[in-house]
Tab-separated table of C-alpha atoms and ligand atoms in Angstrom:
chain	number	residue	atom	x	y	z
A	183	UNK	CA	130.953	54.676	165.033
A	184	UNK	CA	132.618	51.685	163.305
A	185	UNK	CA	130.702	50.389	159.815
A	186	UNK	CA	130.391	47.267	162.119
A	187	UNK	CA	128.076	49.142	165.009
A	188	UNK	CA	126.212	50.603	161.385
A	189	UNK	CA	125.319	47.121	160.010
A	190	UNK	CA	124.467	45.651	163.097
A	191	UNK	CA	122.430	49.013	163.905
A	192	UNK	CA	120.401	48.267	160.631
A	193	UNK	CA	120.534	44.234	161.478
A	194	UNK	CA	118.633	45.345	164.516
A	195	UNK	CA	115.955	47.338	162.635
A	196	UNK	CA	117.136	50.837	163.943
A	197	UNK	CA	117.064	54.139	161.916
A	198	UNK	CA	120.332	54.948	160.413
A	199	UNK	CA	121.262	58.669	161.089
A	200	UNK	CA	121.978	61.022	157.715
A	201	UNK	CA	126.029	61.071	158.720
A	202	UNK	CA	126.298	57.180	158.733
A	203	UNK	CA	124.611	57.257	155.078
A	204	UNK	CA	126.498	59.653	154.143
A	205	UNK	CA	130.040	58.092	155.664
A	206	UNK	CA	129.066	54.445	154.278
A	207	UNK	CA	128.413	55.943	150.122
A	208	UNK	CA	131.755	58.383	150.803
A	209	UNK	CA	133.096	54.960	151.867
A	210	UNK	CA	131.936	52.651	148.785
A	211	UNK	CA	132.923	55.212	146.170
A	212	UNK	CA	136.364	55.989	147.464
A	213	UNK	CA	136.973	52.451	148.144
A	214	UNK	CA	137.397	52.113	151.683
A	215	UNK	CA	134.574	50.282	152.670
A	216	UNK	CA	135.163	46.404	151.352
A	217	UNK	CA	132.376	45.033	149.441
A	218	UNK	CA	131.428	42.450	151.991
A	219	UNK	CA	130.532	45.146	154.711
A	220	UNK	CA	128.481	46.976	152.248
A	221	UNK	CA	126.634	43.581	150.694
A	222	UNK	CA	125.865	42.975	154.779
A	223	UNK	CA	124.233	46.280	155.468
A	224	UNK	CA	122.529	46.133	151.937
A	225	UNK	CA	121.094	42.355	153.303
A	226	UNK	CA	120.010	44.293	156.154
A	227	UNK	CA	118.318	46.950	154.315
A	228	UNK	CA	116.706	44.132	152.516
A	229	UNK	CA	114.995	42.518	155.659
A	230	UNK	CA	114.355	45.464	157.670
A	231	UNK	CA	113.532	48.572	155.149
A	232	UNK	CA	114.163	52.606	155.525
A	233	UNK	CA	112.318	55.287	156.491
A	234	UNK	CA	111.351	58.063	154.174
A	235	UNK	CA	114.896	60.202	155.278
A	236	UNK	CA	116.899	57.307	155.105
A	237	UNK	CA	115.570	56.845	151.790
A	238	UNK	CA	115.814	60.407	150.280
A	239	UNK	CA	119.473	60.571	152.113
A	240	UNK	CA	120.891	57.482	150.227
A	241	UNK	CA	118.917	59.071	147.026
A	242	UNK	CA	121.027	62.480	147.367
A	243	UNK	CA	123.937	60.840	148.478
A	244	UNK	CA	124.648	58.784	145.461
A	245	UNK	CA	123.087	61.359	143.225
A	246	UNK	CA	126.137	63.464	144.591
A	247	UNK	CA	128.234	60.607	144.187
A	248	UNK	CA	130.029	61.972	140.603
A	249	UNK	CA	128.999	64.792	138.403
A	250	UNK	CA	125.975	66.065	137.632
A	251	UNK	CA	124.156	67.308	134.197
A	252	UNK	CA	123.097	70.605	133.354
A	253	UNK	CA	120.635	71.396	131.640
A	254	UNK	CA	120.461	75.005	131.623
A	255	UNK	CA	120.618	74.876	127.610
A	256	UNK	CA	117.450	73.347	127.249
A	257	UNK	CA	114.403	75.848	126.462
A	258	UNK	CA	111.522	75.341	128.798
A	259	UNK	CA	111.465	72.487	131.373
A	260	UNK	CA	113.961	69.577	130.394
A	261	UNK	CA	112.011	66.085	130.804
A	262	UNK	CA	113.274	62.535	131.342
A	263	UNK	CA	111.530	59.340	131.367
A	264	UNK	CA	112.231	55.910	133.297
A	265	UNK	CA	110.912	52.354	133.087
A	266	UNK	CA	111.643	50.318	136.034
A	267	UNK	CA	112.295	47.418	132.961
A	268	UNK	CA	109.855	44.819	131.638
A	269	UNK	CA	109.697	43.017	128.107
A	270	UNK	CA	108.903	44.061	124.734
A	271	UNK	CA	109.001	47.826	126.526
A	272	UNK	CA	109.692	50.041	123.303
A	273	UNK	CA	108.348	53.132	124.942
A	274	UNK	CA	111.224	55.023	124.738
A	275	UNK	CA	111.976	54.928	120.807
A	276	UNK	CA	108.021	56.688	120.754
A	277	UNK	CA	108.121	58.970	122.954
A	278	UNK	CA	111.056	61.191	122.707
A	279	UNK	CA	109.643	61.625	118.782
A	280	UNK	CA	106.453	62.197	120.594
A	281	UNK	CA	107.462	64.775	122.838
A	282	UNK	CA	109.413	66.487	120.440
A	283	UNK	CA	106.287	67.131	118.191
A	284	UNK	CA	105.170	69.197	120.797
A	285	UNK	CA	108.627	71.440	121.610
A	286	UNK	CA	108.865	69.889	124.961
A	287	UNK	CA	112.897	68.520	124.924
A	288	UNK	CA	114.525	65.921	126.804
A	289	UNK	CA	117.966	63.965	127.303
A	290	UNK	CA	117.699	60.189	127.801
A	291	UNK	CA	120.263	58.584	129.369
A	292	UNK	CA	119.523	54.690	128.913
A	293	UNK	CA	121.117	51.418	129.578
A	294	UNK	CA	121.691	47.856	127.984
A	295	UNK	CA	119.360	45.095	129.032
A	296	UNK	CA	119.528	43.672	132.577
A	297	UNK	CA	118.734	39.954	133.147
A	298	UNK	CA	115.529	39.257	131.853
A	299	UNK	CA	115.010	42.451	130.899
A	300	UNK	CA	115.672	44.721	127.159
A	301	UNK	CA	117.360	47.592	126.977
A	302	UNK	CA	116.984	50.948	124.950
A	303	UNK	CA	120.482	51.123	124.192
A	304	UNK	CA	120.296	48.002	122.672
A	305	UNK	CA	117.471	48.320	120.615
A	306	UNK	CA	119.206	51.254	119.010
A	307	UNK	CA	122.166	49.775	118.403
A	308	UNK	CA	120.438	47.171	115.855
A	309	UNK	CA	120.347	50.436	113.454
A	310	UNK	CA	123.230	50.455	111.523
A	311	UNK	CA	125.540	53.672	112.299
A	312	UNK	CA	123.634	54.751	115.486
A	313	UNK	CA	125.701	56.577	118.242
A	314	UNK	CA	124.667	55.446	121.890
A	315	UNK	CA	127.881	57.618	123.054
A	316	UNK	CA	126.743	61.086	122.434
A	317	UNK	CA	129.394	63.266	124.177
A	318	UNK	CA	127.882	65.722	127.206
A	319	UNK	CA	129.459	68.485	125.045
A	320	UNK	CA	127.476	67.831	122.064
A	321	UNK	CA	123.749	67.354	124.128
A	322	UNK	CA	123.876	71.716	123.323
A	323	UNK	CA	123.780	71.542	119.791
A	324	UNK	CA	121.937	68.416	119.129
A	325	UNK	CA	119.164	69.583	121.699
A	326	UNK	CA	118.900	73.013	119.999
A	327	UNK	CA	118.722	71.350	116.462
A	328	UNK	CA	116.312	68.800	117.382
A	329	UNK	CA	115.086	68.548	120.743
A	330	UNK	CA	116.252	65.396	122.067
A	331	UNK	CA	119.280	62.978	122.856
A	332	UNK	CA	119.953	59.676	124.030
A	333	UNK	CA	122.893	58.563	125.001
A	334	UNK	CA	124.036	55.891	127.239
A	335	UNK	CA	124.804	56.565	130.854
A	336	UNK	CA	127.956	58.921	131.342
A	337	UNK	CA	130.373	56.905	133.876
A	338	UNK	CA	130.719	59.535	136.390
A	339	UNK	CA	126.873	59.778	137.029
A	340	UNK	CA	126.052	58.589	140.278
A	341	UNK	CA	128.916	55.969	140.329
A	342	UNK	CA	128.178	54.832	144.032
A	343	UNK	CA	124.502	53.531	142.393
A	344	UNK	CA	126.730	51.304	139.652
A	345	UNK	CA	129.144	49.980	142.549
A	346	UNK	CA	125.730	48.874	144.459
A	347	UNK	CA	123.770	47.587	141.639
A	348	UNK	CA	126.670	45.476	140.395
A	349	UNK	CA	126.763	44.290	144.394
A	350	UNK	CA	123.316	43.896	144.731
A	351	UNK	CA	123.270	41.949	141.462
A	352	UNK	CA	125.397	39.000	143.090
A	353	UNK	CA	124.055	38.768	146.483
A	354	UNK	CA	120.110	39.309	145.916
A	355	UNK	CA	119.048	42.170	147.123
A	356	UNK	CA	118.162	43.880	144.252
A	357	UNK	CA	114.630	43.764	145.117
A	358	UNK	CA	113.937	46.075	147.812
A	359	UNK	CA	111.955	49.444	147.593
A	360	UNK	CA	113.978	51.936	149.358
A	361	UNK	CA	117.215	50.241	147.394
A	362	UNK	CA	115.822	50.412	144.077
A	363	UNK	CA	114.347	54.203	144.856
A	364	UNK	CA	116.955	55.578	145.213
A	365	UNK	CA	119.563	53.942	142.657
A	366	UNK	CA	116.905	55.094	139.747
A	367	UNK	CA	116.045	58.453	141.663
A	368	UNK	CA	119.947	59.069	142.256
A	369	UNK	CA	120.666	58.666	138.409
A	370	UNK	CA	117.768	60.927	137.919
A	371	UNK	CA	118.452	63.613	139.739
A	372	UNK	CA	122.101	63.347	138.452
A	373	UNK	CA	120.790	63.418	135.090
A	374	UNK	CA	119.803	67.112	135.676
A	375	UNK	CA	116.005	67.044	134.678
A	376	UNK	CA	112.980	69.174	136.008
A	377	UNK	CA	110.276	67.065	135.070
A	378	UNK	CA	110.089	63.307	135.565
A	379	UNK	CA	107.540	60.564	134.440
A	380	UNK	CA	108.068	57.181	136.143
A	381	UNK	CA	106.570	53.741	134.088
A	382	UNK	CA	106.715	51.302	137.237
A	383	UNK	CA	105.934	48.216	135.801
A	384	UNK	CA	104.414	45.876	137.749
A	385	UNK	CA	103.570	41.683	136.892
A	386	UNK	CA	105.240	38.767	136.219
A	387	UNK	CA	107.866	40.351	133.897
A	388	UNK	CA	108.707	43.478	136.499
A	389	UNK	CA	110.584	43.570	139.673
A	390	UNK	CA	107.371	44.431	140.927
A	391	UNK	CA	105.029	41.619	141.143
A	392	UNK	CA	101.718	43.124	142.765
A	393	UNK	CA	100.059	46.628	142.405
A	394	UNK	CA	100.628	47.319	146.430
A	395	UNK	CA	104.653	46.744	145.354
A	396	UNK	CA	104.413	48.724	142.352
A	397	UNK	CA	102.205	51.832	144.100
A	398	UNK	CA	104.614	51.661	147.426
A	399	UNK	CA	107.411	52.273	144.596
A	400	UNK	CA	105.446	54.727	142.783
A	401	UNK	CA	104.768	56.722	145.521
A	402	UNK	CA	108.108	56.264	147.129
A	403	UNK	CA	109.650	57.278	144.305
A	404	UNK	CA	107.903	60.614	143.888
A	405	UNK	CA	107.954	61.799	147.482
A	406	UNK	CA	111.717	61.198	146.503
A	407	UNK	CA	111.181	63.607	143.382
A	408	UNK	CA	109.421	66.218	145.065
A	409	UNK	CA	111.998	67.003	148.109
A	410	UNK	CA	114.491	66.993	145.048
A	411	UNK	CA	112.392	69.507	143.154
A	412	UNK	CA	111.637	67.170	140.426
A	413	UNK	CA	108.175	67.373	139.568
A	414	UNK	CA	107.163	63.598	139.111
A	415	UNK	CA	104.506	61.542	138.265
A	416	UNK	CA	104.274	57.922	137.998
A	417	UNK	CA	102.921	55.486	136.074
A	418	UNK	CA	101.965	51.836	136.900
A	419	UNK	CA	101.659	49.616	134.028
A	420	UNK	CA	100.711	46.184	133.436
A	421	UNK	CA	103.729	43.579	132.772
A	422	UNK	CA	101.749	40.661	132.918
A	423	UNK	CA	102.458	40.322	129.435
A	424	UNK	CA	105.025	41.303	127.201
A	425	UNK	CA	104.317	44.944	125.706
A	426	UNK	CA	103.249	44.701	122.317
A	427	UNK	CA	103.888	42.076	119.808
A	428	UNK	CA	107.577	41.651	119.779
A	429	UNK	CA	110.490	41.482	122.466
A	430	UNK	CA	114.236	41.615	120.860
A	431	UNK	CA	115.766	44.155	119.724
A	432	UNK	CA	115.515	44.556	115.747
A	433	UNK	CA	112.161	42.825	115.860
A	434	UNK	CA	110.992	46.017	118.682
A	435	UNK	CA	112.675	48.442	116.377
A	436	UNK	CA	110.706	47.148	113.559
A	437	UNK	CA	107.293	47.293	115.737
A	438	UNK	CA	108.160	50.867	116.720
A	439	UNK	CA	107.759	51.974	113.072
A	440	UNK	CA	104.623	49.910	112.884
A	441	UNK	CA	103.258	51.903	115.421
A	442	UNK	CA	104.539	55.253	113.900
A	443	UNK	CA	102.918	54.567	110.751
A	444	UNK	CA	99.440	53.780	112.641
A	445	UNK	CA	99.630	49.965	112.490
A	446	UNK	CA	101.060	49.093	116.249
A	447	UNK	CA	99.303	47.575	119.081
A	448	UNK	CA	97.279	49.093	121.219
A	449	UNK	CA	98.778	48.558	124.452
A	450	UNK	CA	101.873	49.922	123.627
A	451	UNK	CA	100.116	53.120	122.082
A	452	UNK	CA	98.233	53.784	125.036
A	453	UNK	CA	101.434	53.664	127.848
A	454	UNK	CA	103.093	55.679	125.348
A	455	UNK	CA	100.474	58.555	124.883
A	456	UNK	CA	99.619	57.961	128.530
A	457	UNK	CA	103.359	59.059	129.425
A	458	UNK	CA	103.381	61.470	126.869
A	459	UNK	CA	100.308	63.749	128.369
A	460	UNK	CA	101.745	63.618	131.774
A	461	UNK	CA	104.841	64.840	130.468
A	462	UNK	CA	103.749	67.396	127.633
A	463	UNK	CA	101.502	68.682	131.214
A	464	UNK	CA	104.662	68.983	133.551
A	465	UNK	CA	106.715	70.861	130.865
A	466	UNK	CA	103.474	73.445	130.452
A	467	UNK	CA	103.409	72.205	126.846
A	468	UNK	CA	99.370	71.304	126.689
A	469	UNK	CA	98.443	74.420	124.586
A	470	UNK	CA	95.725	74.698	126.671
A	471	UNK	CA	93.953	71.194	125.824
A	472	UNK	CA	92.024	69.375	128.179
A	473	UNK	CA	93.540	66.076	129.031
A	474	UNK	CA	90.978	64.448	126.373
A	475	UNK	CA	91.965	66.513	123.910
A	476	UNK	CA	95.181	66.137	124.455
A	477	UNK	CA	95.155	62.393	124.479
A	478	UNK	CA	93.657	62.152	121.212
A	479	UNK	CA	96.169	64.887	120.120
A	480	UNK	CA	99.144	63.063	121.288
A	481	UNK	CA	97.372	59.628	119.668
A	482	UNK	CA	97.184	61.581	116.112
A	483	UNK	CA	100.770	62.864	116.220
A	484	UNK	CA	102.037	59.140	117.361
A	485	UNK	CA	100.205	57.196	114.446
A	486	UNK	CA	99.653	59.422	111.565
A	487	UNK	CA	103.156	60.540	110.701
A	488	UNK	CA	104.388	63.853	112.915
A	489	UNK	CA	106.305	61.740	114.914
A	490	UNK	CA	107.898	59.586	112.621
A	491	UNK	CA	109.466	62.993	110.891
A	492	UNK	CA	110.756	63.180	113.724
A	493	UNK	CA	111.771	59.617	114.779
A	494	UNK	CA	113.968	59.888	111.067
A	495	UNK	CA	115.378	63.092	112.140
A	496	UNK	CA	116.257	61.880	115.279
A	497	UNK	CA	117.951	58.862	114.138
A	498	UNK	CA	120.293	60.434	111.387
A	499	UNK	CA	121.402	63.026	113.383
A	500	UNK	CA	122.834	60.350	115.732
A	501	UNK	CA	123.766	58.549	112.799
A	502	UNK	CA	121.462	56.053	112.039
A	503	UNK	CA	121.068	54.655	108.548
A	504	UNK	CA	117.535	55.174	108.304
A	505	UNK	CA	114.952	56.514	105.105
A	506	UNK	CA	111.496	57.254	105.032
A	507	UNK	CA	111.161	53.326	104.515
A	508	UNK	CA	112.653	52.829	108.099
A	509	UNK	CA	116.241	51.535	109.286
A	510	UNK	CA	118.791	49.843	107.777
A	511	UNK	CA	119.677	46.843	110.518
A	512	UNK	CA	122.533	45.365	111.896
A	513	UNK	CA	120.789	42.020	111.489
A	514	UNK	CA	117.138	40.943	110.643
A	515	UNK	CA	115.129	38.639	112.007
A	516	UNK	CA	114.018	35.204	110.535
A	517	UNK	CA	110.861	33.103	111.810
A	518	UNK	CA	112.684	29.656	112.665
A	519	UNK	CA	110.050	28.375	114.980
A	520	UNK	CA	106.366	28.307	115.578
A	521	UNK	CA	104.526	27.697	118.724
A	522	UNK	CA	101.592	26.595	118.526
A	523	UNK	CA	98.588	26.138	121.426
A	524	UNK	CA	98.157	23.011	122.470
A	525	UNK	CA	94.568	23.373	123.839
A	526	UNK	CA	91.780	25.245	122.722
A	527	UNK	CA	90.380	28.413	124.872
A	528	UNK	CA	91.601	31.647	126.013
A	529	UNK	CA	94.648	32.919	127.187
A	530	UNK	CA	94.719	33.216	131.026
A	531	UNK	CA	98.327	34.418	131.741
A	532	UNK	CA	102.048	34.428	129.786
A	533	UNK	CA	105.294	33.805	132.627
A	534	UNK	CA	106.464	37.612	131.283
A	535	UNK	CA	109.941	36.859	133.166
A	536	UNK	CA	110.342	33.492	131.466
A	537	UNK	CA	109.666	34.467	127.928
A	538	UNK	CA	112.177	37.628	128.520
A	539	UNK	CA	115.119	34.699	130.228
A	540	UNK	CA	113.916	32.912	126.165
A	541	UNK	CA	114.566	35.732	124.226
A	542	UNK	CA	117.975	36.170	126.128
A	543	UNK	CA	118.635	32.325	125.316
A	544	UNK	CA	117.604	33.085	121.720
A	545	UNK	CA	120.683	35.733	122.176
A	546	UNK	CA	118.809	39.191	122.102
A	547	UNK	CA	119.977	39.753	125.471
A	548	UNK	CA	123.484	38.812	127.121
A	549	UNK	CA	123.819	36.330	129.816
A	550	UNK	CA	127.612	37.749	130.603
A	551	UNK	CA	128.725	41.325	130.305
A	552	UNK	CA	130.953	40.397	127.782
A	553	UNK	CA	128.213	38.319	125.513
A	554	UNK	CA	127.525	39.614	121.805
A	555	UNK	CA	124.082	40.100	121.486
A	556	UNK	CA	122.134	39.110	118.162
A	557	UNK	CA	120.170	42.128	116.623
A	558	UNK	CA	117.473	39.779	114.642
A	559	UNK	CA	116.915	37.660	117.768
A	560	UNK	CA	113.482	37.341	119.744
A	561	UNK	CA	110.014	36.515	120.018
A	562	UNK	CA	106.893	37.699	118.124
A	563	UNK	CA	103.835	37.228	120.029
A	564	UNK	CA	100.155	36.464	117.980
A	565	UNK	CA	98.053	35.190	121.253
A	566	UNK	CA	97.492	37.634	124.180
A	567	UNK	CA	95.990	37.261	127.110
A	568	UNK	CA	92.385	37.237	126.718
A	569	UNK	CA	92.627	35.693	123.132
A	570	UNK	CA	90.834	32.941	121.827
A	571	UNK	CA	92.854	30.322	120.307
A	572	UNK	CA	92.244	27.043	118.998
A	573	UNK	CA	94.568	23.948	119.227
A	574	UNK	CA	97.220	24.239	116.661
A	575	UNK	CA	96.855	28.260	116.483
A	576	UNK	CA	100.219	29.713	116.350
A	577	UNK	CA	100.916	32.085	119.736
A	578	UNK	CA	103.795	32.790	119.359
A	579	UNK	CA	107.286	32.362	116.665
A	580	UNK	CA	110.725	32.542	117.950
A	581	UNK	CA	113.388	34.623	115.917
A	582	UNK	CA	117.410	34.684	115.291
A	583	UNK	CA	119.297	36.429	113.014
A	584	UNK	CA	119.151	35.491	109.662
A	585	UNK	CA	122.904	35.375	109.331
A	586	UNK	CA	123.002	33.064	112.575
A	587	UNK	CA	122.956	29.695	113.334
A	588	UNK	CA	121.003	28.610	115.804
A	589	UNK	CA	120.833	24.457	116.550
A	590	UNK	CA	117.523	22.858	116.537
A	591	UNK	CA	117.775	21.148	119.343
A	592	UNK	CA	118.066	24.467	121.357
A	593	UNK	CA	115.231	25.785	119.196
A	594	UNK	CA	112.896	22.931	120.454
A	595	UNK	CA	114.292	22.869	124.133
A	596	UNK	CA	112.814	26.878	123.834
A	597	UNK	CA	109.860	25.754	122.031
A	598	UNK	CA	108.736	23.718	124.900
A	599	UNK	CA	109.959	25.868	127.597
A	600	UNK	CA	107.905	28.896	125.832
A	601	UNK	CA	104.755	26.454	125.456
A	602	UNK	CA	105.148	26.413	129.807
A	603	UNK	CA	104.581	30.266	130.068
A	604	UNK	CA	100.925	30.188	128.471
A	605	UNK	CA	98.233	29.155	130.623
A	606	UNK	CA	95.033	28.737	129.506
A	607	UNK	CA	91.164	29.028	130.516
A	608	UNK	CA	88.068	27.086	129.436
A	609	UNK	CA	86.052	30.253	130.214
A	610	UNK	CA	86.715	34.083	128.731
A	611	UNK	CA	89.181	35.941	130.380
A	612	UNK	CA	89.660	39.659	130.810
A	613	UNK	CA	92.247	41.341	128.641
A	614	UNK	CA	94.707	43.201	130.550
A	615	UNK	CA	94.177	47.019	131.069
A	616	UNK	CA	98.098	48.228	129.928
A	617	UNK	CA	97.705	51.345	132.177
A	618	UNK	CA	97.063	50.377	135.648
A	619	UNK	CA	96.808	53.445	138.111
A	620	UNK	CA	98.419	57.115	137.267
A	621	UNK	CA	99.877	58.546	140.617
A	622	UNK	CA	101.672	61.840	141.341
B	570	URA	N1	116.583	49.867	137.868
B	570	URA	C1	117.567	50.580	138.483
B	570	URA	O1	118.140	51.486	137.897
B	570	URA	N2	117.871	50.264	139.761
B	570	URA	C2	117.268	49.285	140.440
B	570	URA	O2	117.583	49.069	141.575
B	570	URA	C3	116.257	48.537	139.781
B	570	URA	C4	115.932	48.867	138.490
């Protein structure tokens, strides 16, 4: 059959047979399929879906697309995390220290920011000295000396994913469940680990804007998981708000050790510790707590100083200028603007994608591949929803680099444009639950 007879097939709302998946990712990655054909059956994926096979066939397809890891050197079950992106998400940074704590040992492969959204990567690389390019030969020895690794994603892992996000990127049709699946399931599976915990975020500031969206992921995602063998749960969060009190990537960096030294915000300690138990459970790491106990277990070692030892370790030995003080930074931030509420009552709802598109103007993200980012650039938040505020109260501050120069006339143009995600309500409002639904 010609790719043609496939896209029109797929135009026409017709199941797509295992061999033409399989012939049209052979195609992409060795180049003879042109991009056009591929963004026109992706368009039609878009509009008329995939089954469950079709699904799990792209999944394995592009998961054996380039190399694989293995992780045969890790002791017990190896276990990877993934966010499906938000803003102010600084899970990552927590939770490998976490995990560690408890013996239970993973390798994170992460990525820079995308769009709206931050990136681990990133936030690591405001430490001065860190390594984000850990070679695959090294993951041995650093995983036997300390237990974890993060590293950005190897090139050769699932390559037909990165030729189809970069497509789907220009022609919108990034948002589509079975298409985002199996691009995060493919790396996953590529990335070689047994036990998986999925943070689908779901709001304003996530590709998923409604808990139906963000459970049909979920659970797509895991039925994925379990014909691969990966045991996976997932987690559906609330990104109706940023995460915490900061998005950017020094200013997250600088919240993570707030919340390592038991003075962070609550939100972002319970998706952490929420994660974390799931996890510590798959990897048969509990010690034979009860999930209560080991909540409040995991909560102790998070905030009272186990797994910053470890957070310190973790960060020299990928050479990190770090003491017990915290990191050395690229760049810090400085305060240059507050926002203030112009109304008095309580906060209904915050435009999560908006204030992540600020930040990016502020220059903690890049708007171009080729953009260089600012390290002391973001947004610290003081009004969440559900808070009271009075007119004049400050909600909010927006942050550069204190070595950068950043006009005021931008810094006002934000200002306002910031001042248009808060909404606000004469009557109380409901604070936002961070964890939404655990599935698996
Ligand atoms: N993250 C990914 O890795 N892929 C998607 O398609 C969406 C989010």
């Amino acid at each position: 059959m010609s790719f043609v007879n496939i896209i029109e097939k797929k135009r026409y709302g017709c199941e797509l047979s295992d061999e033409e998946i399989r012939s049209w990712i052979k195609g992409i990655t060795d180049g003879s399929i042109p991009d056009y054909q591929t963004s026109a059956l992706l368009m039609a994926i878009v509009l008329n879906g995939m089954n469950a096979r079709e699904m799990t066939t792209l999944t394995m397809e592009m998961a054996d697309s380039g190399s694989k890891l293995d992780l045969s050197f890790c002791e017990g079950i190896p276990v990877d995390k993934h966010s499906t992106g938000g803003v102010g998400d600084k899970i990552t940074p927590l939770l490998l220290p976490l995990l560690a704590t408890f013996g239970v040992q993973s390798v994170k492969l992460s990525g820079r920011g995308l769009g709206f959204t931050g990136g681990t990567i990133d936030k690591f690389e405001s430490i001065v000295g860190f390594n984000t390019s850990v070679a695959v030969e090294d993951f041995p020895k650093q995983i036997s000396e300390i237990g974890m690794v993060l590293s950005g994603q190897t090139p050769d892992l699932a390559p037909a994913d990165k030729i189809l996000y970069a497509l789907r990127d220009v022609t919108g049709t990034v948002d589509s469940i079975p298409l985002i699946a199996s691009s995060i399931m493919s790396k996953k599976i590529a990335g070689g680990a047994k036990a998986l915990v999925l943070d689908v975020t779901c709001g304003s500031g996530a590709f998923m804007k409604t808990r139906d969206r963000a459970e049909e992921l979920a659970r797509a995602m895991i039925d994925i998981g379990k014909l691969a063998g990966i045991k996976t749960v997932a987690v559906v969060t609330d990104m109706d708000q940023p995460l915490g009190r900061t998005c950017g990537n020094t200013l997250e960096m600088q919240e993570v050790m707030e919340i390592l030294t038991g003075k962070g915000s609550e939100d972002v300690v319970k998706v952490c510790v929420t994660l974390a138990v799931n996890l510590i459970k798959l990897a048969g790491k509990d010690g034979g707590l009860n999930d209560e106990e080991l909540y409040a277990e995991c909560e102790r070692r998070l905030t009272s100083g186990d797994a910053l030892a470890q957070f310190i370790t973790f960060v020299s030995a990928q050479g990190g200028s770090i003491t017990m003080r915290g990191p050395e930074y690229r760049e810090l931030p400085h305060e240059a603007l507050r926002v203030t509420s112009p109304v008095e009552g309580y906060v209904k709802s915050i435009r999560t994608d908006k204030i992540g598109s600020i930040s990016v103007e502020l220059g903690a993200g890049r708007k171009a591949k080729t953009d260089t980012i600012d390290y002391g650039a973001g947004i610290c938040f003081y009004a969440k929803v559900g808070d009271k505020v009075r007119r004049g109260d400050v909600i909010c501050s927006l942050c550069h680099g204190i070595s950068r120069n950043v006009s005021e006339d931008l810094l006002f143009d934000l200002m306002s444009e910031v001042m248009d995600c808060y909404e606000y309500s004469e009557e109380p409002v409901e604070k936002n639950d961070a964890v939404i639904m655990v599935l698996d």
